[in-house]
């Protein structure tokens, strides 16, 4: 089954404790991205990757890191989480960027930083 | 730069009545437009997409949307609401030639369906 898999689905952590949210897709998509969803703000892009070893900042990259060592994986790293990073996070992948391309989303990771 | 405005943050309808969720977009070039739905505690699912072919687009679960370039709108409609339609809906624009960000989301419209 074609899918984007995120782990964990739920995570509660303390301020400053490094964490990683994994994302994996089995569709051989080139483009992957991370979004955070906050009430009243919709989805905002954190980072994206056009292909292996190619990453760039989205609209809200502060406090986050990513890597793209393999085509299928795109982990999101919070080196020193803070309470304002409490949010719902989505990973997405697309066959390619551009017009007519739809994104496939993971189920989401609900992160709470206390 | 592209942007999306969803004109209503919350819409409430009675079961069996029509649904209208409004979306206006701004794009420097020919856009692709999408509607996604998010049910509680679920991921986002594509409802339909406009890809510069027919201006009236039919999607899943009886939803459709009409692309109106003159009004820069892409409103989502359904003739008869069902309880299972209660969810958050996002209008999304994609613009190939502006930077490398393919999807810009609206802030969402929460649809409530009353029995």
Short mmCIF file of C-alpha atoms in Angstrom, two decimals:
data_model
loop_
_atom_site.label_atom_id
_atom_site.label_comp_id
_atom_site.label_asym_id
_atom_site.label_seq_id
_atom_site.Cartn_x
_atom_site.Cartn_y
_atom_site.Cartn_z
CA UNK A 1 0.00 0.00 0.00
CA UNK A 2 1.31 3.44 -0.98
CA UNK A 3 1.74 5.51 2.13
CA UNK A 4 3.67 8.05 4.16
CA UNK A 5 4.50 6.79 7.64
CA UNK A 6 5.36 9.01 10.56
CA UNK A 7 6.57 7.96 13.98
CA UNK A 8 5.72 8.48 16.71
CA UNK A 9 2.07 9.50 16.46
CA UNK A 10 2.12 11.11 19.89
CA UNK A 11 5.04 12.45 21.87
CA UNK A 12 5.36 14.36 25.12
CA UNK A 13 8.82 15.66 25.94
CA UNK A 14 10.57 18.21 28.11
CA UNK A 15 12.17 21.45 27.06
CA UNK A 16 15.65 21.00 25.68
CA UNK A 17 15.60 17.24 25.16
CA UNK A 18 16.54 16.44 21.57
CA UNK A 19 14.02 14.45 19.57
CA UNK A 20 13.52 13.09 16.09
CA UNK A 21 10.29 12.45 14.24
CA UNK A 22 10.73 9.97 11.44
CA UNK A 23 9.01 10.04 8.07
CA UNK A 24 9.18 7.39 5.40
CA UNK A 25 7.43 7.01 2.04
CA UNK A 26 7.24 3.97 -0.19
CA UNK A 27 6.21 5.69 -3.43
CA UNK A 28 9.67 6.66 -4.69
CA UNK A 29 8.71 10.32 -4.50
CA UNK A 30 11.38 12.93 -5.04
CA UNK A 31 9.80 15.74 -3.07
CA UNK A 32 9.21 15.59 0.69
CA UNK A 33 8.26 18.23 3.20
CA UNK A 34 7.32 18.89 6.80
CA UNK A 35 4.42 21.03 7.98
CA UNK A 36 3.16 22.11 11.34
CA UNK A 37 -0.51 22.72 11.98
CA UNK A 38 -1.68 25.17 14.60
CA UNK A 39 -5.24 26.32 15.34
CA UNK A 40 -6.28 29.21 13.12
CA UNK A 41 -3.04 29.13 11.15
CA UNK A 42 -3.58 26.20 8.80
CA UNK A 43 -0.51 24.27 7.71
CA UNK A 44 2.83 26.01 7.48
CA UNK A 45 5.83 24.51 5.81
CA UNK A 46 8.91 23.95 7.95
CA UNK A 47 11.42 22.39 5.56
CA UNK A 48 11.31 20.66 2.22
CA UNK A 49 13.56 18.49 0.11
CA UNK A 50 13.62 18.36 -3.68
CA UNK A 51 15.70 15.19 -3.70
CA UNK A 52 18.40 13.30 -1.83
CA UNK A 53 20.87 15.66 -0.14
CA UNK A 54 18.85 18.70 -1.25
CA UNK A 55 16.93 20.49 1.50
CA UNK A 56 15.72 24.03 2.03
CA UNK A 57 13.84 26.16 4.51
CA UNK A 58 10.13 26.67 4.36
CA UNK A 59 8.15 29.39 6.07
CA UNK A 60 8.88 28.48 9.70
CA UNK A 61 12.26 26.68 9.92
CA UNK A 62 13.56 28.13 13.20
CA UNK A 63 14.30 25.46 15.78
CA UNK A 64 14.16 22.55 13.33
CA UNK A 65 16.61 20.53 11.27
CA UNK A 66 16.12 17.92 8.58
CA UNK A 67 18.21 15.51 6.57
CA UNK A 68 17.64 13.57 3.35
CA UNK A 69 20.25 10.86 3.10
CA UNK A 70 17.92 8.43 1.36
CA UNK A 71 15.06 9.09 -0.99
CA UNK A 72 12.45 7.41 1.17
CA UNK A 73 13.30 9.00 4.56
CA UNK A 74 13.02 12.59 5.72
CA UNK A 75 13.40 12.90 9.52
CA UNK A 76 12.55 16.08 11.41
CA UNK A 77 14.95 16.93 14.22
CA UNK A 78 14.33 19.25 17.14
CA UNK A 79 17.72 19.81 18.75
CA UNK A 80 16.38 21.72 21.75
CA UNK A 81 12.59 21.69 21.79
CA UNK A 82 10.69 24.55 23.36
CA UNK A 83 7.01 24.84 24.36
CA UNK A 84 6.22 26.98 21.29
CA UNK A 85 6.99 23.91 19.18
CA UNK A 86 4.02 22.13 20.66
CA UNK A 87 2.01 21.40 17.54
CA UNK A 88 0.66 18.81 15.14
CA UNK A 89 3.25 17.86 12.54
CA UNK A 90 2.69 16.37 9.11
CA UNK A 91 5.12 14.88 6.67
CA UNK A 92 4.18 14.89 2.99
CA UNK A 93 5.62 13.57 -0.24
CA UNK A 94 5.00 14.29 -3.92
CA UNK A 95 6.20 12.69 -7.15
CA UNK A 96 7.66 16.02 -8.22
CA UNK A 97 7.16 19.68 -7.59
CA UNK A 98 5.09 21.93 -9.71
CA UNK A 99 1.68 22.27 -11.22
CA UNK A 100 -0.68 19.32 -11.10
CA UNK A 101 1.21 17.60 -8.31
CA UNK A 102 -0.69 16.49 -5.25
CA UNK A 103 0.87 15.72 -1.90
CA UNK A 104 0.40 12.57 0.12
CA UNK A 105 0.33 13.10 3.85
CA UNK A 106 1.28 11.04 6.84
CA UNK A 107 -1.11 10.57 9.75
CA UNK A 108 0.51 13.28 11.81
CA UNK A 109 2.57 13.51 14.98
CA UNK A 110 1.15 15.36 17.92
CA UNK A 111 4.04 16.83 19.90
CA UNK A 112 3.77 18.39 23.33
CA UNK A 113 6.78 20.14 24.85
CA UNK A 114 6.49 20.89 28.56
CA UNK B 1 3.79 35.00 -4.45
CA UNK B 2 0.79 32.80 -4.10
CA UNK B 3 -1.72 32.92 -1.28
CA UNK B 4 -5.03 31.42 -0.31
CA UNK B 5 -7.90 32.92 1.66
CA UNK B 6 -10.63 30.74 3.04
CA UNK B 7 -13.41 33.16 3.73
CA UNK B 8 -15.08 31.27 6.57
CA UNK B 9 -13.31 29.71 9.52
CA UNK B 10 -16.44 27.77 10.48
CA UNK B 11 -19.52 26.71 8.51
CA UNK B 12 -22.48 24.94 10.03
CA UNK B 13 -25.18 23.24 7.93
CA UNK B 14 -28.04 20.88 8.54
CA UNK B 15 -27.84 17.34 7.24
CA UNK B 16 -29.29 17.14 3.74
CA UNK B 17 -28.73 20.82 2.92
CA UNK B 18 -26.13 22.19 0.48
CA UNK B 19 -22.56 22.89 1.49
CA UNK B 20 -20.54 25.89 0.27
CA UNK B 21 -16.95 26.44 1.43
CA UNK B 22 -15.38 29.53 -0.08
CA UNK B 23 -11.81 29.94 -1.27
CA UNK B 24 -10.05 32.78 -3.05
CA UNK B 25 -6.51 32.50 -4.29
CA UNK B 26 -3.73 34.67 -5.56
CA UNK B 27 -1.11 33.35 -7.95
CA UNK B 28 1.32 34.98 -10.31
CA UNK B 29 1.05 32.21 -12.83
CA UNK B 30 -1.40 29.52 -13.78
CA UNK B 31 -2.22 27.78 -10.55
CA UNK B 32 -3.11 24.29 -9.59
CA UNK B 33 -5.74 24.25 -6.88
CA UNK B 34 -6.65 21.55 -4.42
CA UNK B 35 -9.11 20.84 -1.66
CA UNK B 36 -8.01 18.58 1.18
CA UNK B 37 -10.14 17.24 4.01
CA UNK B 38 -8.98 16.39 7.51
CA UNK B 39 -11.20 14.31 9.74
CA UNK B 40 -10.58 14.48 13.49
CA UNK B 41 -7.31 12.83 14.49
CA UNK B 42 -6.60 11.88 10.90
CA UNK B 43 -4.20 12.96 8.19
CA UNK B 44 -5.11 15.00 5.13
CA UNK B 45 -6.93 13.42 2.22
CA UNK B 46 -7.22 14.88 -1.26
CA UNK B 47 -10.81 15.70 -2.20
CA UNK B 48 -10.24 17.09 -5.66
CA UNK B 49 -7.83 19.10 -7.77
CA UNK B 50 -7.94 21.57 -10.61
CA UNK B 51 -5.25 21.10 -13.23
CA UNK B 52 -6.16 23.59 -15.98
CA UNK B 53 -8.48 21.23 -17.82
CA UNK B 54 -12.22 21.43 -17.05
CA UNK B 55 -13.14 24.32 -14.77
CA UNK B 56 -15.74 22.24 -12.93
CA UNK B 57 -13.95 19.57 -10.99
CA UNK B 58 -15.61 16.58 -9.39
CA UNK B 59 -14.07 14.93 -6.39
CA UNK B 60 -14.77 12.17 -3.95
CA UNK B 61 -17.83 11.85 -1.72
CA UNK B 62 -20.00 14.03 -3.96
CA UNK B 63 -17.93 17.20 -3.64
CA UNK B 64 -17.13 19.46 -6.54
CA UNK B 65 -15.45 22.80 -7.11
CA UNK B 66 -15.49 25.37 -9.85
CA UNK B 67 -12.44 27.31 -10.94
CA UNK B 68 -13.34 30.91 -11.80
CA UNK B 69 -10.33 32.78 -13.04
CA UNK B 70 -12.10 36.13 -13.29
CA UNK B 71 -13.06 35.91 -9.63
CA UNK B 72 -9.88 34.08 -8.52
CA UNK B 73 -12.10 31.66 -6.68
CA UNK B 74 -12.27 27.91 -6.18
CA UNK B 75 -15.30 27.30 -3.98
CA UNK B 76 -16.14 23.81 -2.78
CA UNK B 77 -19.74 22.61 -2.92
CA UNK B 78 -21.85 19.57 -2.21
CA UNK B 79 -25.58 19.33 -2.91
CA UNK B 80 -26.50 17.51 0.28
CA UNK B 81 -24.46 17.35 3.47
CA UNK B 82 -23.96 14.11 5.34
CA UNK B 83 -22.95 13.72 8.97
CA UNK B 84 -19.70 12.13 7.85
CA UNK B 85 -18.74 15.36 6.06
CA UNK B 86 -18.03 17.07 9.37
CA UNK B 87 -14.31 17.83 9.18
CA UNK B 88 -11.72 20.53 8.51
CA UNK B 89 -11.29 21.54 4.88
CA UNK B 90 -8.23 23.16 3.38
CA UNK B 91 -7.95 25.02 0.09
CA UNK B 92 -4.45 24.79 -1.36
CA UNK B 93 -2.69 26.51 -4.24
CA UNK B 94 0.39 25.37 -6.07
CA UNK B 95 2.48 27.67 -8.16
CA UNK B 96 5.23 26.09 -10.22
CA UNK B 97 7.34 29.11 -10.98
CA UNK B 98 7.52 30.93 -7.68
CA UNK B 99 10.30 29.56 -5.54
CA UNK B 100 10.33 25.91 -4.65
CA UNK B 101 7.32 25.73 -2.40
CA UNK B 102 4.67 23.74 -4.18
CA UNK B 103 1.77 23.99 -1.73
CA UNK B 104 0.35 26.98 0.10
CA UNK B 105 -2.49 26.23 2.48
CA UNK B 106 -5.44 28.29 3.55
CA UNK B 107 -6.16 28.48 7.27
CA UNK B 108 -8.94 25.96 6.99
CA UNK B 109 -12.73 25.87 7.32
CA UNK B 110 -14.33 23.69 9.93
CA UNK B 111 -17.57 22.18 8.67
CA UNK B 112 -20.17 21.15 11.22
CA UNK B 113 -23.19 19.10 10.16
CA UNK B 114 -26.26 19.21 12.37
CA UNK B 115 -28.66 16.30 12.47
#
